Coordinates of C-alpha atoms and ligand atoms in Angstrom, one line a residue:
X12 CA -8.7 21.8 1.5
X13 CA -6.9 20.7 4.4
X14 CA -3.5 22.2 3.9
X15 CA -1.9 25.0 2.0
X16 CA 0.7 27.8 2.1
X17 CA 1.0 30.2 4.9
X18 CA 1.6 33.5 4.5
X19 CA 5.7 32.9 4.6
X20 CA 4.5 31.4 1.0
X21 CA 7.2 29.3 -0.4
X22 CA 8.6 28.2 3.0
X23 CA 5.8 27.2 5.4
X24 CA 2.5 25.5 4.8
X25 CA -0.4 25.0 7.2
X26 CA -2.4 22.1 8.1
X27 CA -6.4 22.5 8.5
X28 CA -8.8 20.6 10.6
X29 CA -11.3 19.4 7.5
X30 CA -14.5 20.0 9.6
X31 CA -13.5 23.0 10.8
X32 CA -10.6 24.5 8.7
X33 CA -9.2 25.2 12.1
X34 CA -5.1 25.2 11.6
X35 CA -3.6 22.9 13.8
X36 CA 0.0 23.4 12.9
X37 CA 2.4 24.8 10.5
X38 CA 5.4 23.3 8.7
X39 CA 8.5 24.2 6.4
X40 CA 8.7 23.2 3.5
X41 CA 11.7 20.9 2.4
X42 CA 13.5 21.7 -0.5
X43 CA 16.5 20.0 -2.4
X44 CA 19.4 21.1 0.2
X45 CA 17.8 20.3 3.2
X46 CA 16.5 16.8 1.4
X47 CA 19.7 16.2 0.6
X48 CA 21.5 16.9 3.5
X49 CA 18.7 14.3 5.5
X50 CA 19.5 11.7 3.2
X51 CA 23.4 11.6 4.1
X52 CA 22.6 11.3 7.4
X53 CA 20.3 8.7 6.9
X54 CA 22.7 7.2 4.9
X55 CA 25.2 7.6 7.6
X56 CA 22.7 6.5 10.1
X57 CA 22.5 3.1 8.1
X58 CA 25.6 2.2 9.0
X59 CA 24.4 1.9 12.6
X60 CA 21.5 0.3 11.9
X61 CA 22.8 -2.5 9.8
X62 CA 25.5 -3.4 12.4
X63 CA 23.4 -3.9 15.4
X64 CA 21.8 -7.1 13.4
X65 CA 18.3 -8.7 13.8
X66 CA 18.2 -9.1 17.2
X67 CA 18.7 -5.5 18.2
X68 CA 16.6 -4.3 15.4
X69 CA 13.6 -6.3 16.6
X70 CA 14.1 -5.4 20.0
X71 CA 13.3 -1.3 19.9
X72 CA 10.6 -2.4 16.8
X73 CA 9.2 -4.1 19.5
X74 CA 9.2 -1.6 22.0
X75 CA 8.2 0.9 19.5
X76 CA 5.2 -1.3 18.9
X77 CA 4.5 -1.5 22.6
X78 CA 5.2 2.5 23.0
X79 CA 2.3 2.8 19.9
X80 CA -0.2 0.4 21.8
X81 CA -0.6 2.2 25.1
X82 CA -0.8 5.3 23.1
X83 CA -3.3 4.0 20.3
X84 CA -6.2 6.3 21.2
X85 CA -4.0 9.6 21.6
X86 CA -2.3 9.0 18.0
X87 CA -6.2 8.2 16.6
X88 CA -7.2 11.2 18.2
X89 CA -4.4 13.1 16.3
X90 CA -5.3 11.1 12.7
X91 CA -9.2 11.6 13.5
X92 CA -8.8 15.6 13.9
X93 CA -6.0 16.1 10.9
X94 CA -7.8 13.6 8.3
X95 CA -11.4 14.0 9.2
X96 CA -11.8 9.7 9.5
X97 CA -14.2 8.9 12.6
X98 CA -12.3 8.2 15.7
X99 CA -12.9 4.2 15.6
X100 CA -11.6 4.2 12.4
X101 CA -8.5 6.0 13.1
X102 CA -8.0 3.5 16.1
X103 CA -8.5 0.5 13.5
X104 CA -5.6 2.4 11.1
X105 CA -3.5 2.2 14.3
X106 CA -3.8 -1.4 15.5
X107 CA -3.3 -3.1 12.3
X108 CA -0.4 -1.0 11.7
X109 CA 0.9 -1.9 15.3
X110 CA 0.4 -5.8 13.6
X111 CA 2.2 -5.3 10.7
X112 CA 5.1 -4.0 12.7
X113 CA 5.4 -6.3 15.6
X114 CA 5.2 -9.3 12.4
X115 CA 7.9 -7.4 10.2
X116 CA 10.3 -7.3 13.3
X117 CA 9.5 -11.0 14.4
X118 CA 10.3 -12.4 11.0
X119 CA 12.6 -10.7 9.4
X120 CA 15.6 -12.6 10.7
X121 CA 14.2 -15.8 9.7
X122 CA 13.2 -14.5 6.2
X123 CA 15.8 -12.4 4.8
X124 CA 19.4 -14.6 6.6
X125 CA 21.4 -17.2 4.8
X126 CA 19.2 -20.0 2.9
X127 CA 21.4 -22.6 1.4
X128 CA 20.3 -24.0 -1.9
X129 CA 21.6 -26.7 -4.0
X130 CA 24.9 -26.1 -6.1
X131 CA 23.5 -28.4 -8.8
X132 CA 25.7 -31.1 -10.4
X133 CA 27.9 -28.7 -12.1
X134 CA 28.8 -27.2 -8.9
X135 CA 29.0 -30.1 -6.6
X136 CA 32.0 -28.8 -4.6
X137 CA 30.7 -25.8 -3.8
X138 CA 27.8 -24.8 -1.1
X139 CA 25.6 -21.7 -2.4
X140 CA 23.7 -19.8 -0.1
X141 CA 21.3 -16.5 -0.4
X142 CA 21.6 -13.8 1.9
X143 CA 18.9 -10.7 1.5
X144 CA 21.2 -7.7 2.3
X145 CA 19.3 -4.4 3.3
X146 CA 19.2 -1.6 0.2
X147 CA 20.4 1.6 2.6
X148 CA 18.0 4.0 2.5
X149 CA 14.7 4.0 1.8
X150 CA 12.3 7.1 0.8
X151 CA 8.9 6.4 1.3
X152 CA 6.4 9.0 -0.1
X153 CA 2.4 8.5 1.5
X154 CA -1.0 10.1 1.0
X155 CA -3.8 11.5 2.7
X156 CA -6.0 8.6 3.3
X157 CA -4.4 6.3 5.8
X158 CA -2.1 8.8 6.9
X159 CA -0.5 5.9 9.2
X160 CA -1.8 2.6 8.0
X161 CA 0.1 2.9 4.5
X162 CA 3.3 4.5 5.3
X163 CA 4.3 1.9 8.1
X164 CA 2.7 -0.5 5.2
X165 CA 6.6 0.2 4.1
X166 CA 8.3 1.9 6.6
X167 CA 7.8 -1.2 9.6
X168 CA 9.1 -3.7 6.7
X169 CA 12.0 -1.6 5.1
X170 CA 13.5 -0.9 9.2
X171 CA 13.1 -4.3 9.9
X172 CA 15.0 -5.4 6.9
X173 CA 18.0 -3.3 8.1
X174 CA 17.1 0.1 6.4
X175 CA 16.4 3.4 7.4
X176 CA 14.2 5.5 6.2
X177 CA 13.2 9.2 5.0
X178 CA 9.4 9.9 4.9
X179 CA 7.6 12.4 3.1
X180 CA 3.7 12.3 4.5
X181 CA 1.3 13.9 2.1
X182 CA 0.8 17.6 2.4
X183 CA -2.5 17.3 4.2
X184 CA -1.2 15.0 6.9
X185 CA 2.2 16.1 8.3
X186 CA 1.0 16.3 11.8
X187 CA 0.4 12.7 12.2
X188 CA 4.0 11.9 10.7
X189 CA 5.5 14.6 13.0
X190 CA 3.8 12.1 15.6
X191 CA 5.0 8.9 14.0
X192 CA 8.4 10.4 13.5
X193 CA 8.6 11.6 17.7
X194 CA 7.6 8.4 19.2
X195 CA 10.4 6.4 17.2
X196 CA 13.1 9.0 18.8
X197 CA 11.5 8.1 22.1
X198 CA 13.1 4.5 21.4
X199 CA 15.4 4.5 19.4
X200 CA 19.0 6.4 20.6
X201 CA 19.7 7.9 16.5
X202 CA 17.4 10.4 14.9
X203 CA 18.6 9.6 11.8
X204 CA 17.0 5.7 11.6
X205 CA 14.0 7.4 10.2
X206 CA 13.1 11.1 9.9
X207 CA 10.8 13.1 8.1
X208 CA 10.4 15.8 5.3
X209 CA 7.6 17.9 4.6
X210 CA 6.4 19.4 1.6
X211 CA 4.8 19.4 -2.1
X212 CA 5.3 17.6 -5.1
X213 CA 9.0 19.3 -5.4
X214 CA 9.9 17.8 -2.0
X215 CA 8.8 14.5 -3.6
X216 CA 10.8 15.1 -6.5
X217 CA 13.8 16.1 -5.0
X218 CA 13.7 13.1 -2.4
X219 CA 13.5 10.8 -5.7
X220 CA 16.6 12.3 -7.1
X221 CA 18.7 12.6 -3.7
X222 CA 20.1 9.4 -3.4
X223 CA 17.8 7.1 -1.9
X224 CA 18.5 3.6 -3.0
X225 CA 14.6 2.8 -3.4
X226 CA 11.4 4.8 -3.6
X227 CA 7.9 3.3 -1.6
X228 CA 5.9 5.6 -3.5
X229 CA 1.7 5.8 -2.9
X230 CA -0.3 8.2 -4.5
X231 CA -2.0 8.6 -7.6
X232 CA -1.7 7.0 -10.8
X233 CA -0.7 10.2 -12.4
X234 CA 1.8 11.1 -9.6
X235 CA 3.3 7.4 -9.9
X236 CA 4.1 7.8 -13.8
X237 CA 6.0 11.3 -12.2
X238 CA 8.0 9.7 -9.8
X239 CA 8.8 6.7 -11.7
X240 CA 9.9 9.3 -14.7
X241 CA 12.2 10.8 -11.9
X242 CA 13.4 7.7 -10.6
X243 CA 14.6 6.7 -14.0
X244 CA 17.2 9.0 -14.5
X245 CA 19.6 7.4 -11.6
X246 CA 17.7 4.3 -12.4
X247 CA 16.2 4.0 -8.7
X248 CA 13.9 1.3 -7.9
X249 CA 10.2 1.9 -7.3
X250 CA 7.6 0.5 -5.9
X251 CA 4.3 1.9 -6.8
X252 CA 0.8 1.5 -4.6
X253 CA -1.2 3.3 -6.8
X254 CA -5.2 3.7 -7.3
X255 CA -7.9 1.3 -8.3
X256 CA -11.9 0.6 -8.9
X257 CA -12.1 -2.2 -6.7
X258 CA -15.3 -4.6 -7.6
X259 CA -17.1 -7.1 -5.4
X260 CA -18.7 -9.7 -7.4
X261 CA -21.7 -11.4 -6.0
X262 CA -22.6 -15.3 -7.2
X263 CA -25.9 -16.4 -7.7
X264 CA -25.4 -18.8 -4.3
X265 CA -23.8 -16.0 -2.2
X266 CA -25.4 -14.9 1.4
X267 CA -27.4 -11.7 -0.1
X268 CA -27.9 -10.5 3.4
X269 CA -23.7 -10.5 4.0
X270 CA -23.3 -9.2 1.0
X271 CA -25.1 -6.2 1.3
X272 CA -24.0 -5.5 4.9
X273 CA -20.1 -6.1 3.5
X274 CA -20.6 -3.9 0.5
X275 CA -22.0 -1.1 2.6
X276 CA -18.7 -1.1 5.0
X277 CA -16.5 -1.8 1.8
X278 CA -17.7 1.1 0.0
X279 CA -18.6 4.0 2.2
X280 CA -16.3 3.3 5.5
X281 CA -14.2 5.9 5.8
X282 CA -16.2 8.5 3.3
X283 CA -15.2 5.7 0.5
X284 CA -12.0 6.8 0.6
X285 CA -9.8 3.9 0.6
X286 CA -7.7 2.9 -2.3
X287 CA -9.0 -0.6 -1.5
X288 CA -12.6 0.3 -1.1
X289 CA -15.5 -1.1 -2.8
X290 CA -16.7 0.6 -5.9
X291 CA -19.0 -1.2 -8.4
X292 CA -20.6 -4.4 -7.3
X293 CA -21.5 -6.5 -10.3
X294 CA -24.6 -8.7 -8.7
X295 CA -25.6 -11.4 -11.1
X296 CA -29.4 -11.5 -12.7
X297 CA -31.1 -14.3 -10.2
X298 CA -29.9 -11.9 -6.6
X299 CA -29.5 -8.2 -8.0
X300 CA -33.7 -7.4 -6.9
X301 CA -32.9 -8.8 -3.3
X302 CA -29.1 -7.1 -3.1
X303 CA -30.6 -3.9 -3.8
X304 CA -33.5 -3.6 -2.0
X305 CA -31.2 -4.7 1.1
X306 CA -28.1 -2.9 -0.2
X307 CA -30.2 0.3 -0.2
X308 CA -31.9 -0.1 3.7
X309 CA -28.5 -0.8 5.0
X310 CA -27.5 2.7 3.0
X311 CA -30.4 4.9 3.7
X312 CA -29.4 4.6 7.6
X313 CA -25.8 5.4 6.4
X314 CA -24.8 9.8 6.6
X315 CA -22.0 12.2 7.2
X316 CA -20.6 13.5 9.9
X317 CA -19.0 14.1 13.3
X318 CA -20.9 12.7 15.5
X319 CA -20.5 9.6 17.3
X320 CA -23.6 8.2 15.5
X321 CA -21.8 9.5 12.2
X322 CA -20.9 6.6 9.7
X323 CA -18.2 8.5 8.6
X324 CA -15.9 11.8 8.4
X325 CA -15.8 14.7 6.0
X326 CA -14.0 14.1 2.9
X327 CA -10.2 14.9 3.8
X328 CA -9.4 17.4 0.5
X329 CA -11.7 19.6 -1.5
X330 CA -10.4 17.9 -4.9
X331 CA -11.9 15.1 -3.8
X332 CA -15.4 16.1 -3.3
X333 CA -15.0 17.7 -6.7
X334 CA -14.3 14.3 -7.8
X335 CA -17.1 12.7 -7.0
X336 CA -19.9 15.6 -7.7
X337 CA -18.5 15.6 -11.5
X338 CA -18.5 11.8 -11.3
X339 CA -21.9 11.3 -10.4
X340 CA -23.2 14.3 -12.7
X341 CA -22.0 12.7 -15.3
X342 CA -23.4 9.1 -14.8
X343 CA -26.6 10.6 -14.4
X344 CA -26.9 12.8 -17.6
X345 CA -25.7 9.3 -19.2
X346 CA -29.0 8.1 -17.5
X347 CA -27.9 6.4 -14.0
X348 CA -30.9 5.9 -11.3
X349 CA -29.5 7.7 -8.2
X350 CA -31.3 5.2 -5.6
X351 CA -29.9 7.2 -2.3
X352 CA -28.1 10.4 -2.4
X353 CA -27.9 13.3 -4.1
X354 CA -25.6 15.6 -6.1
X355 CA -25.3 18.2 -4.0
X356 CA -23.4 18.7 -0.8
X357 CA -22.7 20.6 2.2
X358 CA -19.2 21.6 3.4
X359 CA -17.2 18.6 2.5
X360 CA -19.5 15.9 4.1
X361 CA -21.1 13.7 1.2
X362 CA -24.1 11.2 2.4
X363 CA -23.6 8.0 0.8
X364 CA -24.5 7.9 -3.0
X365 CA -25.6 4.7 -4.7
X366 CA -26.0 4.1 -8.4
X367 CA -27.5 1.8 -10.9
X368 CA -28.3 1.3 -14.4
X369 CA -24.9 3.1 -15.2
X370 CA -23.5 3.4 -18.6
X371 CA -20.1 2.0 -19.4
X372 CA -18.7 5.0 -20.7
X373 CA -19.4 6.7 -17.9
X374 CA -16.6 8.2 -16.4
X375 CA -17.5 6.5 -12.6
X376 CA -17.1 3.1 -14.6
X377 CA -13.5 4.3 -15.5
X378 CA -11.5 6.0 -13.0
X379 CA -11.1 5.8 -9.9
X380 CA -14.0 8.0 -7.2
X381 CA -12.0 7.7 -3.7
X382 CA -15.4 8.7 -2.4
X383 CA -18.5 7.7 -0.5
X384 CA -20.5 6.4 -4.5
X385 CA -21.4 2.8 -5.0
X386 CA -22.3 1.4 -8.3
X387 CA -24.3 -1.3 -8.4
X388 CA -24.4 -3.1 -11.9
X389 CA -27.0 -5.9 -13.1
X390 CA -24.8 -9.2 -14.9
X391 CA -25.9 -12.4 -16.5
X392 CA -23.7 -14.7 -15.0
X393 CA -20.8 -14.7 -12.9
X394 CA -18.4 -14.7 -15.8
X395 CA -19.4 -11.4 -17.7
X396 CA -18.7 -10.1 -14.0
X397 CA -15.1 -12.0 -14.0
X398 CA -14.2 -10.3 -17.8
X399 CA -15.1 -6.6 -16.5
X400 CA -13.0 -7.5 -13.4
X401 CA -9.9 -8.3 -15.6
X402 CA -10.9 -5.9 -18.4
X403 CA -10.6 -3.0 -16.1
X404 CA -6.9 -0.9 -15.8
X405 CA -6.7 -0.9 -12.6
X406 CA -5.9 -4.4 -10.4
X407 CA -5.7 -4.2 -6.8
X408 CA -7.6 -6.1 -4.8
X409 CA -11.6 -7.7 -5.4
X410 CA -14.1 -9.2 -3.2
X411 CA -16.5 -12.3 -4.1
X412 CA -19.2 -13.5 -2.4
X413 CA -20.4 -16.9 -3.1
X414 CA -21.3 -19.8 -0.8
X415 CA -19.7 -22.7 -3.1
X416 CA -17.3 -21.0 -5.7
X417 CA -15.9 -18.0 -3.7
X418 CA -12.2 -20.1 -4.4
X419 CA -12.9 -21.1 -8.1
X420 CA -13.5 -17.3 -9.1
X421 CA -10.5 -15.9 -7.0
X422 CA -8.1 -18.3 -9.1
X423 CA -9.7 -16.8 -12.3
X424 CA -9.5 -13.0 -10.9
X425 CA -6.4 -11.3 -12.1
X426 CA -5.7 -8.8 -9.0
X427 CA -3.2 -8.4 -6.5
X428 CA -5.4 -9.7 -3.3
X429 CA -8.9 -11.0 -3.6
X430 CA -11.1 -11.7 -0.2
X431 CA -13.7 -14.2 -0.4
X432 CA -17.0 -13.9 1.5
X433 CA -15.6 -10.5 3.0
X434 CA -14.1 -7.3 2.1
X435 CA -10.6 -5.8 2.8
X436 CA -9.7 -8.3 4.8
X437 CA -6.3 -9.4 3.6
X438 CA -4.8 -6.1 4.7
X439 CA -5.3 -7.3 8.6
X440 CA -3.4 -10.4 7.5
X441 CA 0.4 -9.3 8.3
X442 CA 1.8 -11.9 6.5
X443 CA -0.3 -11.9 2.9
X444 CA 1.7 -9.4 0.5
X445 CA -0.1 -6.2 -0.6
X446 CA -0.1 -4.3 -3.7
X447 CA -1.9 -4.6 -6.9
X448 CA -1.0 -4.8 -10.9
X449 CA -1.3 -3.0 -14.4
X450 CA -2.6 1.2 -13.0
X451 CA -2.5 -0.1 -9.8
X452 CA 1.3 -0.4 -9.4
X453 CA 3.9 -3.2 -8.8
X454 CA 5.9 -4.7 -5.9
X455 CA 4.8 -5.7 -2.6
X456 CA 4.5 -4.3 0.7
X457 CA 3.7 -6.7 4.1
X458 CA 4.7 -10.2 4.5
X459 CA 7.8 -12.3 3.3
X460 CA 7.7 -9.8 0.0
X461 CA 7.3 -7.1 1.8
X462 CA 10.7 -7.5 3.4
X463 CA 12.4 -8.7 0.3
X464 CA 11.4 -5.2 -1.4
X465 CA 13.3 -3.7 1.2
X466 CA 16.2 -6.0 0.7
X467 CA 18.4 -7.7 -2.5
X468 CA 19.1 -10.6 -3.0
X469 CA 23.0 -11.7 -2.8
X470 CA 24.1 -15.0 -4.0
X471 CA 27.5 -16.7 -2.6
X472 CA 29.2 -19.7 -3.9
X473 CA 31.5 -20.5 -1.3
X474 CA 34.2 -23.5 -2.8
X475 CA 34.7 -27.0 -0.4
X476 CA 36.4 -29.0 -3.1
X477 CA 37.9 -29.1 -6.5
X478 CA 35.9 -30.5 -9.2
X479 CA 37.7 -34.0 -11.1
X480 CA 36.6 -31.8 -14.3
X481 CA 37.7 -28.1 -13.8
X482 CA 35.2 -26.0 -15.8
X483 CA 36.6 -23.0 -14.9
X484 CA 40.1 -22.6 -15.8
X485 CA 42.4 -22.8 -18.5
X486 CA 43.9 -25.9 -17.0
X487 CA 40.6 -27.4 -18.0
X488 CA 41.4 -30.6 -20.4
X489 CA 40.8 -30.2 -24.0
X490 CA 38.3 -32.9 -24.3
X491 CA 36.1 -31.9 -20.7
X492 CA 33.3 -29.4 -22.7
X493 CA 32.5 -32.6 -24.6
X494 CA 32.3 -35.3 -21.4
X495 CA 30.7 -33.1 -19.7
X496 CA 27.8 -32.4 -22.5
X497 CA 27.8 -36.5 -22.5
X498 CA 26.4 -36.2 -19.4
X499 CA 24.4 -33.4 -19.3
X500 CA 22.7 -35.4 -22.3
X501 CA 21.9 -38.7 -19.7
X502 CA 21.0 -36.1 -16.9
X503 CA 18.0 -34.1 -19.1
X504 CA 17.3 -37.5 -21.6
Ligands
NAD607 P1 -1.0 12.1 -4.8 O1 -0.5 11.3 -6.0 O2 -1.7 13.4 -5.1 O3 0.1 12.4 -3.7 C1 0.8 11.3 -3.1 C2 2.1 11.8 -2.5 O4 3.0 12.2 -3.6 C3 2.0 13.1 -1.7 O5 2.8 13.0 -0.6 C4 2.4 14.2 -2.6 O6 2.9 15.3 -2.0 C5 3.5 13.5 -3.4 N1 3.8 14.1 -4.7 C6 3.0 14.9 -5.5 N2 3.7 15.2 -6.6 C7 4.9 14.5 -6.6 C8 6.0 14.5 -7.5 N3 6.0 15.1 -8.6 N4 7.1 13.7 -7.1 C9 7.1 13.1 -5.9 N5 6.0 13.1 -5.0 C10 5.0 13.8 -5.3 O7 -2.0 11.1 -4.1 P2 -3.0 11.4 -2.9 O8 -4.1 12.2 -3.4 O9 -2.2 11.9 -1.7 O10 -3.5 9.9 -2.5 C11 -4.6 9.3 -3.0 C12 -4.2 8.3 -4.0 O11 -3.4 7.3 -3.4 C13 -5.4 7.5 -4.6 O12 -5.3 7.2 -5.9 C14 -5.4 6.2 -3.7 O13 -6.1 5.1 -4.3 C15 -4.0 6.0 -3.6 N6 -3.7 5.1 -2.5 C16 -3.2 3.8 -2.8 C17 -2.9 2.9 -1.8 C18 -2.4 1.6 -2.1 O14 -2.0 0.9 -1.2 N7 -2.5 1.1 -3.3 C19 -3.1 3.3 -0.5 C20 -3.6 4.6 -0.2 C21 -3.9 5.5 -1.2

């Protein structure tokens, strides 16, 4: 466990180095009043930021996105030593975040200002326009995993759209939003644009029922049906980036030897634990021998650790290597070859597990692992592999690798992002929207939806003339309703 209450119980909470359980700093804990009271100021604070329009906005997002650039390697220092992920891919968390901002503050003008539309025939006097007004204040609520990459997945696009925002990190990871939260002061002259609580579920909870005119919520599935059971009673929106079992789906004509090496990265980079991460690849009949056999080389060379030659970290939370020991106990008593890996592990550091001939009703095929454990599963055709894909609860993202069809199965994939030929690559993409379907939660962070979320929609009809016909008055003649169905009939005949 990488966090947990201090001895001040109730009021202060630690968080642990996972390698070496070494505390590395403690925090209070946040509880309604205090919530509260830093949502008025952020609401207060809004006021502010809304005023000083686009231009201003993007200018200290900008600078805040040069600030994070020169200091990229102290912050991945800083998410390497609090979440256990390897140094490199700490850094990797840090630049694409720096993307997503610097594209969030660049487009948001041009995205969420006045479009004019057409008025219709109804309404020729009139010009209509749509203007994307910011919501106020945003609470975003992260996990453990990308302790950077996923908050500013929502934070970058909800300041940009004019918001500010309060930011509860997971419990495990407070140190890194401490961080986060310091270096925006350093540009920004109000410590109210966006500011940080800490805490547990309760903190959570009482940031979902303080105000906040939207929750960003990612977490678990079971955490999501919480919040959104909060939410409902002041009937504030959500947006949920919940879990998934994300499959890579391998065609008869795909590049077996880019397959395998993709798969690898998908599924054990970062311990596995990444809500977008590989975890079944359904091979079909004619490739699975060959995708194996190369599948398991590239694995066998794969371990645990902290070394520079490590392929990855320690798994972040206990709970999690809990997870995936019952997981794969259970797939093997339901007769699963283990092909590398074993059951059993040291400290939290889990060597890279890979599965066939697993049973359906095994639990691994159900729920999600969040861990370092491939399955690898045998299919006729690239169809049955299609019907597990959109069979399954969860819906986030899917990989296919095929030399001729990759675009054909995409279309007939029903997830929220889908990467053809390699994995996880549409989250580098700032402006392609992220977030997945049915378990795996609605609404969309990054891109042109990304700021929308953050924003609603106002229409305006603004008046130039008066129609021959008035519609909307009592003035209007007694015989108009039935010219003016006369001519709706030649318009739609
Ligand atoms: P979690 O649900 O345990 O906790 C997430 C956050 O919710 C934490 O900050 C936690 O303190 C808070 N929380 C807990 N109870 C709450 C309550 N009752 N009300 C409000 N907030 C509450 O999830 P986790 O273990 O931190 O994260 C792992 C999960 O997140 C996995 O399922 C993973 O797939 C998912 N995830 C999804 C994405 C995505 O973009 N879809 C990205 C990263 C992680």
């Amino acid at each position: 466990m990488s966090s947990f209450l201090s001895s001040d119980q109730q009021s202060k909470f630690s968080s642990l180095d996972p390698s070496t359980k070494e505390v590395l700093g403690d925090f209070y804990i946040d509880k309604t009043p205090e919530v509260s009271q830093v949502v008025k100021d952020a609401k207060v604070a809004s006021l502010w930021w809304q005023e000083i329009d686009f231009y201003k906005r993007k200018k200290y997002l900008n600078s805040w996105a040069k600030l994070l650039s020169s200091r990229s390697k102290e912050l991945a220092q800083l998410i390497s030593k609090e979440n256990g992920k390897l140094f490199d891919d700490a850094l990797l968390e840090v630049i694409l975040s720096i993307e997503h901002l610097s594209w969030a503050a660049k487009h948001a003008e041009q995205i969420l200002s006045h479009t004019k539309v057409s008025s219709g025939w109804l309404m020729f006097g009139s010009k209509s326009f749509i203007h994307y007004d910011p919501l106020g204040t945003i609470g975003v609520i992260g996990p453990w995993n990308y302790p950077f990459f996923t908050p500013m997945g929502s934070i970058s696009y909800a300041l940009a759209a004019g918001n500010t925002v309060v930011f509860k990190p997971s419990e495990y990871v407070p140190m890194v939003a401490q961080w986060m939260k310091n270096s925006f002061d350093e540009i920004v002259p109000n410590p109210h644009i966006l500011q940080v609580i800490n805490g547990f579920g309760p903190t959570g909870e009482a940031l979902c029922r303080s105000g906040v005119d939207k929750i960003s919520f990612t977490g678990s599935e079971a955490t999501s049906k919480k919040v959104m059971k909060v939410c409902a009673e002041n009937l504030i929106p959500v947006l949920i980036e919940s879990g998934g079992k994300d499959a890579l789906l391998v065609a008869h004509d795909a590049d077996v030897d880019k397959a395998a090496d993709a798969t690898a990265w998908g599924a054990y980079s970062n311990g596995g634990q990444t809500c977008i991460g590989i975890e079944v690849a359904y091979v079909v009949e004619e490739v699975y021998d060959s995708f194996v056999d190369k599948l398991s080389t590239i694995v066998k060379n794969l371990h645990s650790g902290t070394q520079v030659s490590s392929s990855y970290g320690p798994m972040t939370i206990d709970r999690q290597c809990e997870i995936v020991r019952s997981q794969v106990q259970d797939a093997i008593e339901k007769n699963a070859t283990i092909i590398c890996g074993t059951v059993t592990y040291k400290d939290n550091y889990i060597d890279p597990i890979l599965l066939t001939n697993v049973s359906s009703e095994a639990q691994i095929l159900q729920e999600e692992t969040l861990g370092p454990v491939l399955v690898v599963k045998q299919v006729k055709g690239i169809d049955e592999a299609i019907e597990l894909v959109n069979n399954s609860p969860y819906a986030l993202s899917a990989a296919i690798f095929s030399k001729r069809h990759g675009l054909e199965i995409a279309h007939q994939i029903k997830v929220g992002m889908v990467s053809v030929n390699s994995i996880l690559t549409f989250a580098a993409v700032p402006s392609l929207p992220f977030g997945g379907r049915k378990s795996s939660g609605f609404g969309r962070i990054h891109g042109e939806q990304g700021l929308k979320e953050f924003s609603y929609a106002k229409s305006i009809i603004d008046k130039r003339f008066s129609m021959p016909i008035p519609l909307t008055s009592f003035r209007r003649p007694k015989k108009a309703m039935s010219w003016i169905a006369n001519l709706s009939r030649i318009i739609h005949r």
